[in-house]
Structure formats: C-alpha cells, structure tokens
Short mmCIF file of C-alpha atoms and ligand atoms in Angstrom, two decimals:
data_model
loop_
_atom_site.label_atom_id
_atom_site.label_comp_id
_atom_site.label_asym_id
_atom_site.label_seq_id
_atom_site.Cartn_x
_atom_site.Cartn_y
_atom_site.Cartn_z
CA MET A 11 96.64 37.72 -53.25
CA ARG A 12 96.99 41.50 -53.60
CA LEU A 13 96.77 41.15 -57.45
CA ARG A 14 93.58 38.92 -57.02
CA LEU A 15 92.17 41.72 -54.40
CA ALA A 16 92.85 44.39 -57.14
CA ARG A 17 91.22 42.47 -59.92
CA SER A 18 88.05 41.68 -57.88
CA ARG A 19 87.81 45.44 -56.85
CA THR A 20 88.08 46.26 -60.62
CA THR A 21 85.32 43.86 -61.50
CA LEU A 22 83.12 45.28 -58.68
CA VAL A 23 83.54 48.79 -60.05
CA ARG A 24 82.92 47.54 -63.42
CA ALA A 25 79.59 45.84 -62.49
CA GLY A 26 78.60 48.88 -60.62
CA LEU A 27 79.29 51.17 -63.62
CA THR A 28 77.18 48.72 -65.72
CA ILE A 29 74.39 48.59 -63.59
CA ALA A 30 73.99 52.30 -63.24
CA LEU A 31 74.26 52.74 -66.93
CA ALA A 32 71.75 49.82 -67.44
CA SER A 33 69.18 51.52 -64.90
CA VAL A 34 69.48 54.88 -66.71
CA LEU A 35 69.13 53.31 -70.37
CA ALA A 36 66.23 51.26 -68.99
CA GLY A 37 64.23 54.50 -68.80
CA CYS A 38 64.88 55.59 -72.22
CA ASP A 39 62.26 53.60 -74.02
CA GLU A 40 60.02 56.06 -76.10
CA ALA A 41 56.92 54.71 -74.67
CA HIS A 42 55.60 55.01 -71.21
CA SER A 43 58.36 56.96 -69.93
CA VAL A 44 58.82 59.90 -67.43
CA PHE A 45 61.49 61.08 -69.75
CA HIS A 46 59.30 61.93 -72.72
CA PRO A 47 57.01 64.53 -71.10
CA ARG A 48 54.08 65.87 -73.14
CA THR A 49 52.66 68.34 -70.54
CA THR A 50 53.96 71.07 -68.32
CA GLU A 51 53.23 68.81 -65.30
CA ALA A 52 55.04 65.91 -66.79
CA ARG A 53 57.94 68.14 -67.84
CA ARG A 54 58.45 69.11 -64.00
CA VAL A 55 58.34 65.55 -63.21
CA ALA A 56 61.09 64.77 -65.81
CA PHE A 57 63.19 67.85 -64.58
CA LEU A 58 62.95 66.44 -61.16
CA GLY A 59 63.98 62.88 -62.32
CA TRP A 60 67.11 64.10 -64.27
CA LEU A 61 68.06 66.15 -61.28
CA MET A 62 67.75 63.05 -58.85
CA ILE A 63 69.90 60.92 -61.31
CA GLY A 64 72.60 63.74 -61.45
CA ILE A 65 72.78 64.46 -57.80
CA ALA A 66 72.79 60.29 -57.30
CA THR A 67 75.43 60.18 -59.94
CA ALA A 68 77.55 62.99 -58.27
CA VAL A 69 77.30 61.06 -54.69
CA PHE A 70 78.02 57.76 -56.22
CA LEU A 71 81.16 58.97 -57.96
CA LEU A 72 82.21 60.86 -54.94
CA VAL A 73 81.84 57.67 -52.69
CA LEU A 74 83.66 55.72 -55.36
CA ALA A 75 86.46 58.14 -55.42
CA LEU A 76 86.82 57.97 -51.73
CA LEU A 77 86.76 54.18 -51.83
CA VAL A 78 89.40 54.06 -54.42
CA ARG A 79 91.51 56.57 -52.28
CA SER A 80 91.01 54.64 -49.46
CA PHE A 81 92.21 51.42 -51.05
CA PHE A 82 95.14 53.05 -52.84
CA GLY A 83 96.03 56.37 -50.91
CA PRO A 84 97.91 56.87 -47.81
CA PRO A 85 95.78 56.02 -44.66
CA LEU A 86 93.72 58.74 -43.16
CA ARG A 87 94.79 59.70 -39.56
CA ARG A 88 92.25 59.01 -36.94
CA ARG A 89 90.45 61.69 -35.32
CA SER A 90 91.98 64.22 -37.47
CA ALA A 91 90.30 67.73 -37.96
CA GLY A 92 90.00 66.47 -41.51
CA GLY A 93 88.14 63.32 -40.60
CA THR A 94 85.57 65.40 -38.28
CA SER A 95 84.96 67.76 -41.24
CA TRP A 96 84.31 64.91 -43.70
CA ILE A 97 81.57 63.71 -41.38
CA ALA A 98 80.04 67.19 -40.81
CA SER A 99 80.09 67.75 -44.55
CA GLY A 100 79.42 64.40 -46.08
CA GLY A 101 77.25 63.04 -43.31
CA ILE A 102 75.12 65.88 -42.33
CA ALA A 103 75.42 69.19 -44.45
CA LEU A 104 75.38 67.30 -47.68
CA PRO A 105 72.15 64.97 -47.23
CA THR A 106 70.22 67.84 -45.46
CA THR A 107 70.99 70.06 -48.53
CA VAL A 108 69.96 67.54 -50.92
CA VAL A 109 66.87 66.33 -48.98
CA ILE A 110 65.69 70.00 -48.53
CA LEU A 111 66.41 70.85 -52.07
CA LEU A 112 64.58 67.79 -53.60
CA SER A 113 61.71 68.28 -51.02
CA GLY A 114 61.10 71.74 -52.16
CA LEU A 115 61.51 71.15 -55.83
CA THR A 116 58.83 68.00 -55.34
CA VAL A 117 56.35 70.62 -53.93
CA TRP A 118 57.04 72.95 -56.94
CA ALA A 119 56.52 69.91 -59.23
CA MET A 120 53.14 68.92 -57.63
CA ASN A 121 51.91 72.62 -57.80
CA ASP A 122 48.82 73.00 -60.04
CA THR A 123 48.28 69.23 -60.66
CA ARG A 124 44.89 69.11 -58.98
CA THR A 125 43.26 72.29 -59.99
CA GLY A 126 39.45 72.11 -60.84
CA GLY A 127 37.78 73.30 -64.04
CA GLY A 128 37.59 71.96 -67.55
CA ILE A 129 36.24 68.34 -68.39
CA GLU A 130 35.35 66.39 -65.29
CA ILE A 131 36.18 62.59 -65.10
CA SER A 132 35.63 60.08 -62.30
CA ALA A 133 38.38 57.28 -62.20
CA ILE A 134 37.64 54.42 -60.11
CA GLY A 135 40.23 51.72 -59.30
CA HIS A 136 39.17 48.03 -59.09
CA GLN A 137 41.27 44.73 -58.93
CA TYR A 138 42.36 45.01 -61.75
CA TRP A 139 40.72 47.38 -64.04
CA TRP A 140 39.80 51.03 -64.33
CA GLU A 141 36.39 52.43 -64.33
CA ILE A 142 35.92 55.80 -66.20
CA ARG A 143 32.79 57.80 -65.67
CA TYR A 144 32.02 61.23 -67.36
CA PRO A 145 30.06 63.00 -64.70
CA GLY A 146 26.89 64.82 -66.15
CA THR A 147 26.66 62.36 -69.14
CA ALA A 148 25.79 58.59 -69.12
CA ALA A 149 29.11 57.67 -70.43
CA VAL A 150 30.91 54.71 -68.54
CA THR A 151 33.87 53.20 -69.90
CA GLY A 152 36.62 50.83 -68.87
CA ASN A 153 40.36 51.10 -69.07
CA GLU A 154 40.49 53.61 -71.93
CA PHE A 155 40.41 57.35 -70.90
CA HIS A 156 39.50 59.70 -73.72
CA ILE A 157 40.33 63.38 -73.28
CA PRO A 158 40.47 66.72 -75.44
CA VAL A 159 43.33 68.23 -76.41
CA GLY A 160 43.93 71.69 -75.20
CA ARG A 161 41.39 71.63 -72.67
CA SER A 162 42.09 70.87 -68.91
CA VAL A 163 41.05 67.61 -67.70
CA HIS A 164 40.05 67.41 -63.88
CA LEU A 165 40.09 63.69 -62.37
CA SER A 166 38.36 62.59 -59.05
CA ILE A 167 39.96 59.63 -58.10
CA THR A 168 38.94 56.76 -55.79
CA SER A 169 38.95 52.96 -55.33
CA THR A 170 36.39 50.28 -54.50
CA ASP A 171 38.74 47.71 -52.93
CA VAL A 172 42.46 48.39 -52.06
CA ILE A 173 44.88 51.16 -52.89
CA HIS A 174 45.80 51.67 -56.61
CA SER A 175 47.68 54.38 -57.99
CA LEU A 176 46.80 56.15 -61.35
CA TRP A 177 49.99 56.91 -63.35
CA VAL A 178 50.53 58.20 -67.02
CA PRO A 179 54.07 59.31 -67.09
CA GLU A 180 53.78 61.22 -70.16
CA LEU A 181 51.00 63.34 -68.76
CA GLY A 182 51.82 63.97 -65.47
CA PRO A 183 52.52 62.66 -61.78
CA LYS A 184 51.13 59.63 -59.93
CA ARG A 185 48.00 59.77 -57.89
CA ASP A 186 47.09 57.23 -55.29
CA MET A 187 43.39 55.88 -55.66
CA ILE A 188 42.15 55.35 -52.00
CA PRO A 189 39.06 53.56 -50.99
CA GLY A 190 36.67 55.89 -49.18
CA HIS A 191 38.71 58.84 -49.99
CA THR A 192 38.83 61.14 -53.35
CA THR A 193 42.02 62.53 -54.64
CA GLU A 194 42.42 64.73 -57.67
CA LEU A 195 44.57 65.19 -60.63
CA THR A 196 44.77 67.54 -63.59
CA TRP A 197 45.74 66.36 -66.99
CA HIS A 198 46.31 68.85 -69.85
CA ALA A 199 47.46 67.34 -73.11
CA ASP A 200 49.16 69.75 -75.70
CA GLU A 201 48.88 67.51 -78.57
CA PRO A 202 46.83 64.54 -79.79
CA GLY A 203 48.29 61.05 -79.13
CA THR A 204 47.84 57.72 -77.46
CA PHE A 205 49.49 57.44 -73.83
CA ARG A 206 49.97 54.33 -71.95
CA GLY A 207 49.45 54.17 -68.21
CA GLN A 208 49.90 51.71 -65.42
CA CYS A 209 48.70 51.13 -61.75
CA ALA A 210 51.59 52.31 -59.71
CA GLU A 211 50.79 50.80 -56.20
CA PHE A 212 50.97 46.99 -55.55
CA CYS A 213 47.32 45.93 -55.34
CA GLY A 214 47.48 42.12 -55.96
CA LEU A 215 48.12 39.15 -58.10
CA GLN A 216 47.62 41.17 -61.39
CA HIS A 217 49.04 44.52 -60.48
CA ALA A 218 51.48 44.36 -63.33
CA GLU A 219 48.58 43.66 -65.71
CA MET A 220 46.68 46.88 -64.80
CA ALA A 221 47.41 48.85 -67.55
CA LEU A 222 45.32 51.67 -69.40
CA ILE A 223 45.65 54.00 -72.21
CA VAL A 224 44.67 57.72 -72.56
CA VAL A 225 43.52 58.85 -76.09
CA ALA A 226 43.98 62.68 -76.62
CA ASP A 227 42.00 63.66 -79.35
CA PRO A 228 41.12 67.17 -80.95
CA PRO A 229 38.12 68.70 -79.08
CA GLU A 230 35.60 68.02 -81.80
CA VAL A 231 36.65 64.32 -82.18
CA PHE A 232 36.38 63.96 -78.38
CA ASP A 233 32.88 65.60 -78.22
CA ARG A 234 31.69 63.12 -80.75
CA TRP A 235 33.21 60.14 -79.02
CA LEU A 236 31.47 61.20 -75.67
CA ALA A 237 28.37 61.70 -77.36
CA THR A 238 28.42 58.21 -78.67
CA GLN A 239 29.82 56.66 -75.35
CA ALA A 240 26.70 58.38 -73.61
CA ALA A 241 24.21 56.88 -75.87
CA ASP A 242 22.67 53.27 -75.17
CA ALA A 243 24.07 50.40 -77.09
CA SER A 244 22.14 49.84 -80.36
CA ALA A 245 20.41 46.58 -80.92
CA PRO A 246 22.48 44.00 -82.64
CA SER A 247 21.74 44.04 -86.27
CA THR A 248 22.96 40.41 -87.51
CA ALA A 249 21.34 37.23 -86.50
CA VAL A 250 24.68 35.76 -85.03
CA ALA A 251 24.96 38.96 -82.98
CA GLN A 252 21.29 38.49 -81.79
CA ARG A 253 21.95 35.09 -80.69
CA GLY A 254 25.16 36.49 -78.84
CA GLU A 255 22.80 39.17 -76.93
CA GLN A 256 20.48 36.17 -75.85
CA VAL A 257 23.71 34.44 -74.67
CA PHE A 258 24.80 37.35 -72.76
CA THR A 259 21.61 37.86 -70.91
CA THR A 260 20.76 34.52 -70.07
CA GLU A 261 24.37 33.35 -69.06
CA PRO A 262 26.26 34.72 -65.96
CA CYS A 263 27.67 37.66 -68.14
CA ALA A 264 24.84 39.98 -67.36
CA ALA A 265 25.11 39.54 -63.49
CA CYS A 266 28.35 41.15 -63.57
CA HIS A 267 28.40 43.61 -66.73
CA THR A 268 26.16 46.39 -67.90
CA VAL A 269 25.24 46.77 -71.36
CA ARG A 270 23.15 49.95 -71.27
CA GLY A 271 19.91 49.71 -73.61
CA SER A 272 19.60 45.93 -72.35
CA VAL A 273 18.65 43.96 -69.39
CA ALA A 274 22.17 43.61 -68.41
CA THR A 275 22.85 45.77 -65.43
CA GLY A 276 25.83 44.01 -63.48
CA THR A 277 28.22 46.13 -61.77
CA VAL A 278 31.01 43.74 -60.76
CA GLY A 279 32.88 44.17 -64.09
CA PRO A 280 33.39 46.74 -66.60
CA ASP A 281 30.61 48.38 -68.54
CA LEU A 282 30.41 46.94 -71.71
CA THR A 283 28.15 49.04 -73.55
CA HIS A 284 30.81 50.17 -76.12
CA PHE A 285 32.89 47.47 -75.69
CA GLY A 286 33.77 46.96 -79.28
CA SER A 287 35.19 50.45 -79.57
CA ARG A 288 37.88 49.67 -77.25
CA ALA A 289 41.51 48.96 -78.17
CA THR A 290 42.34 46.46 -75.62
CA LEU A 291 40.46 44.12 -73.17
CA GLY A 292 41.44 42.87 -69.61
CA ALA A 293 43.10 46.30 -68.64
CA GLY A 294 45.59 45.86 -71.51
CA VAL A 295 46.23 42.15 -71.34
CA LEU A 296 45.16 41.56 -74.93
CA SER A 297 44.50 43.73 -77.96
CA ASN A 298 40.66 43.65 -78.75
CA ASN A 299 39.91 41.46 -81.73
CA ALA A 300 37.29 38.64 -82.04
CA GLU A 301 39.92 35.68 -81.54
CA HIS A 302 41.18 37.32 -78.35
CA VAL A 303 37.83 37.99 -76.88
CA ALA A 304 36.60 34.38 -77.51
CA SER A 305 39.66 32.93 -75.59
CA TRP A 306 39.10 35.65 -72.80
CA ILE A 307 35.45 34.44 -72.49
CA ALA A 308 36.30 30.77 -72.44
CA ASN A 309 39.02 31.14 -69.94
CA ALA A 310 40.26 34.75 -68.64
CA GLN A 311 42.16 33.02 -65.77
CA SER A 312 44.52 31.78 -68.29
CA PHE A 313 45.37 35.29 -69.28
CA LYS A 314 44.96 37.01 -65.94
CA PRO A 315 44.90 34.67 -63.13
CA GLY A 316 43.31 36.06 -59.83
CA SER A 317 40.88 38.50 -61.85
CA LEU A 318 37.35 38.24 -60.98
CA MET A 319 36.23 36.95 -64.52
CA PRO A 320 35.57 33.32 -64.16
CA PRO A 321 35.76 30.56 -66.87
CA ILE A 322 32.50 30.50 -68.63
CA ASP A 323 31.24 26.91 -69.72
CA LEU A 324 29.84 27.80 -73.31
CA SER A 325 29.74 25.86 -76.74
CA ALA A 326 31.93 26.96 -79.40
CA ASP A 327 28.90 28.28 -81.14
CA GLU A 328 27.80 30.29 -78.06
CA VAL A 329 31.40 31.82 -77.80
CA ARG A 330 31.37 32.85 -81.49
CA ASP A 331 27.80 34.31 -81.12
CA LEU A 332 28.72 36.16 -78.00
CA THR A 333 31.89 37.37 -79.42
CA ALA A 334 29.95 38.73 -82.52
CA TYR A 335 27.63 40.52 -80.02
CA LEU A 336 30.62 42.11 -77.88
CA GLU A 337 32.47 43.07 -81.04
CA GLY A 338 29.42 44.81 -82.33
CA LEU A 339 28.89 47.12 -79.37
CA ARG A 340 30.71 50.25 -80.81
CU1 CUA B 15 46.15 48.23 -59.12
CU2 CUA B 15 48.44 47.90 -58.80
#
C-alpha cells in the first residue's frame, strides 16, 4: 500500500515537472513569441515574462519541497512558533512582496507605450478582421500593417462591435480595442521584418482566426507603399479582369466592400482597393493566391464559419473573372 502511494507520488511529481517544462518550451517558438522581442517595449515585456516564470518556478519548487517534507519528514508540531512564522512569511509576506514587485515592474514595462508623435495609424477591430487607416492619407487596408523602421508609430485603437485586443508580441504589449473608446499604443521597429500579431481578447467564434501581420520596411520603401495604398485602384487591364469588375459591382460584393476609384463603396467588410498586394486573406486564414481567393469567394464559411462573408452563388467563369480582378488590385 505504502509502496503504491510512493509510486503515485513520484508519478505526480514527474507529471508536474513535465507540464512545467512543456509550458516553458511551448513559448520558445521563434515566430510570434514574447521571448523574441525586437523593440525596447517588447524587451521590457520579455524581461517581465522571464521574471514571472522565475518567481513562479521558485514558488513551485518551494511548495514541492514542503510537500515532499510533509510526506517523508518528521511531523510538524501543531501551533508551534515555527508554524505561525510559516503562515506569516509564506502566506502573507511572500505573496505581498511578489504582487507589489510585479505590479511596479508592470507599470514600468507599460511606460512609454502610448506616446504621441511619428506616423499616425488608426486600427479598428471588427469580428473578425482588422481595419487599418493612415489618417491624413486616403490609404485604408485590412489585416496588414505597414510601418517604417526607425520611426515611431502611434496607433489609435478602437472597435466597432465587441472588445478585441491588438497584440504583436515581438513589437510590444497588448492593447484592448474597446467599442466607443480610443486606446493608444506606440510601436518603434528597430529593424525590418514581418511580425505576426493576433487578437488577444476572446471576441466570438473566429477569435482564434483573427490574425494580422506587421511589415516593417525601410522608410523609403514604406513611403512608396503608403503612396500606392493612398491612390485609387487602377482600371483592370485584361478582358478577364474587366469582366471580373462587372461581377464585383453587380453582385453583392460591392454592397459590403469598397474599391476606391470604382462604384463599390460598401463598408461592412475590408477595403479591397489594393487587395492583390496583401499577403493573406480572411485575416490570416489563407495565403493570398488565385486558388485560395476563388475558394474563399465560393464559400468563405467553410474556412471561417461565423464570419460575415456569405457564400456567393456564382458560376465557375464568374469566380475566375472575379479572382482575376481582385488579384489585379495591386
Ligand atoms: Cu477579435 Cu478576439
């Protein structure tokens, strides 16, 4: 009986250590990780993360040691002076110190993450995609932020429906997107790169598929990109894309999407003026290529159930034409 109990304790301890190790290693993926910070703000968050893991590990080991001692050591005397000091130190002093320390460091980590100045970007959360505007220009895009390296980027953040949270772990902390309220965040990319972001507040059925990318480019590349995005869509140049534009403006597409420079001015879904230049569609659900666009148009619900994009009843030729039109919007 005693042997079986000892074995089950060993199994329990082993399982605990395995889970703890797995949790730490799960955060070590190179992409989309708090532990690969690329900015000063993100480095503070990473430091805080490691410190929390360190404190949690120390507390875990302490509790484990006490547990082992309670199993195998001599029994503690009840109401001893030692018992009272354990409650005072382990139950009051230690948690109070840890909470005060982490609260102070959290305030320090949040410092300077909402300063003004630099490039202005307006980020608006929708179920389940990101609307991105560049105030002062006509540029509007979806699910893909572009920012210049070496310049501050000031984000004004809100939502049109429910609470979302904008989170790009390699660039900085999370910021909630609250309907009717504007929050702020500053990004300052030190080097070029593409960084994945994710909605970090449960917002409905497709919360997990509400991803984004941030492309940090050298300032001159960013300036060219912004000028292109601010321009209207150029008229389709091929016969198939011209037919696609006809489909786009006569079928339900135009009621929900805008293509600046055309008669399509819908505001329910993402602005598609330069859709062909984006890397993904459906807020990161699929990579942006002709095959995926055609499948998405035919039945977006099979990729993203619960999104507002309905299945569109089109012939195979119409889907081909529409795809050519959308892919040509660069
Ligand atoms: Cu938007 Cu979760």
